[in-house]
Structure formats: structure tokens, C-alpha cells
């Protein structure tokens, strides 16, 4: 395991989460009572075989989908029964997403890609450029700010993805296989950056990965199988 982080609170906590998907006339339950607590200040890996429910769990924790039953608490607040219309604003403010395919805008350079996210929070013009440059510097890309996505390596593109997630003040950063398109060395670099940011900015970073080599770069590892958490046993990732 990597250096220990200082925890300060829980970003997201789920209780007895069940999720069923409709399959024609039937409902297929894919989460069977998941309890999990994701701490701020930690980089947590979520691992498990294909189909075990990782993306489903991440999507519910990111308030992109409601569970069939159970409870979701974001920053100590029960958000399960909130109206759908209240969720986008909460998500924008408190949850950042990093994608496997980077999701960068191809016509915009690295700095502009970060500025788009800053713009959503009302930061524009010179202030946005200054913040974007500082964020790119944090991920080691200060000298690549004017490059278009096509002019960057996979690892560089994903570091722009990380800078975009950091551009929001989101306490919870969720990443579904963010290193799936990267070689293992580059993947470890990206995860190290994320871990450093979790520690220094007290964010909770939850990363889904199949890459066993990343375990030693994480503060804790959660394992799923067939819709349940098999490790840690008490569901508290700490
Ligand atoms: N929209 C959907 N409708 C019906 N079934 C779904 C839907 N999304 C996922 N499933 C099913 O739910 C189960 C869990 O899927 P999920 O995508 O959460 O797994 P995963 O752990 O992320 O897998 P992978 O590692 O392959 O990404 C699978 O059996 C999948 O087929
Ligand atoms: Mg998945």
C-alpha cells in the first residue's frame, strides 16, 4: 500500500443498496445490498470481475442513477429521496467524473478543455486561463497547454481529464477505468497524481480498474463479486 493519507470525513456512503435492471418482463438484480463508505483524503480502487456491478455502483454514487432501494448519503446528506430535478446541481457541485475515453473536446486545446469546466462555474476569461494553467501545472502539463487532444499522448490526455475533474471543487471524484487505454507505467503515473490530489486536497477519489498493478498505488482496495462487496468485509473502505 502507498503512504497513508489523513482522512477527514466521508464523501459518499451507501447503505443496503439494491439495484435491479428491467429485462423485458423481468427485473434482474445486480446489486444485492451493498454497504460502502468512501473516505475523503483517500484514493480507493474498486476492483472485481466484469459484470460484478462496479459501473452500476459508481453510477449510483455519482447521482446519475437511483438505486432500486437503499440509501445514498453524499457529504453526510441523504440524497436518496431527492427529486430528480435537484440532482444535476448537486452533481455539478460535488462530483467530478473522469472517463476512459478522456471525453476531451477535439477542437479545443488543453487549457480550453479545462476552461470549459471552469466556465460552468462562472469562471471565465483571464481568470479562467490562469486557473486552467495552474491546474495543468498540477498534473505536470504546464508546457502542453496549447496542444490539441490529437497532439497529446494517451497519458497526457488523461491528465487533462484529471485537470478537468479538479477544475470543479468536487469533493468526490469518480473514474470508471480511467487508465483502461493507457500502458501500465502511464496508468500508474495518472493514479499517483490522483492519489496525491486526494491527499493534498482532501478529495475522495474512487477509481474502477482491472489493473492489479495499481493496487500498490492506492490507499485502499474494495472488491466486488456478483453484486456484493467481498472486501473490506464491513464495507468501510479505510
Ligand atoms: N442498463 C442495463 N440494463 C440491464 N442490465 C444491465 C445494465 N447495465 C448493466 N447491466 C447488467 O448489470 C450487471 C453489472 O453491470 P456493470 O456494468 O455494473 O458491471 P461492471 O462491474 O462495471 O463490469 P465491467 O468490468 O465489464 O465494466 C451486468 O450483469 C450487466 O449485464
Ligand atoms: Mg464497468
PDB file of C-alpha atoms and ligand atoms in Angstrom, residues 50-51 53-56 176-177 208 210, ligand 2:
ATOM      1  CA  UNK A  50     -16.639  -7.965 -15.413  1.00  0.00           C
ATOM      2  CA  UNK A  51     -20.341  -7.746 -14.654  1.00  0.00           C
ATOM      3  CA  UNK A  53     -21.618  -4.252 -10.618  1.00  0.00           C
ATOM      4  CA  UNK A  54     -18.774  -1.718 -10.417  1.00  0.00           C
ATOM      5  CA  UNK A  55     -20.121   0.704 -13.009  1.00  0.00           C
ATOM      6  CA  UNK A  56     -23.620   0.364 -11.593  1.00  0.00           C
ATOM      7  CA  UNK A 176     -14.508   4.316 -14.410  1.00  0.00           C
ATOM      8  CA  UNK A 177     -11.439   2.591 -15.853  1.00  0.00           C
ATOM      9  CA  UNK A 208     -12.575   1.403 -11.077  1.00  0.00           C
ATOM     10  CA  UNK A 210      -8.950  -4.194 -13.723  1.00  0.00           C
TER      11      UNK A 210
HETATM   12 MG1  LIG B   2     -17.980  -1.270 -15.840  1.00  0.00          MG
END
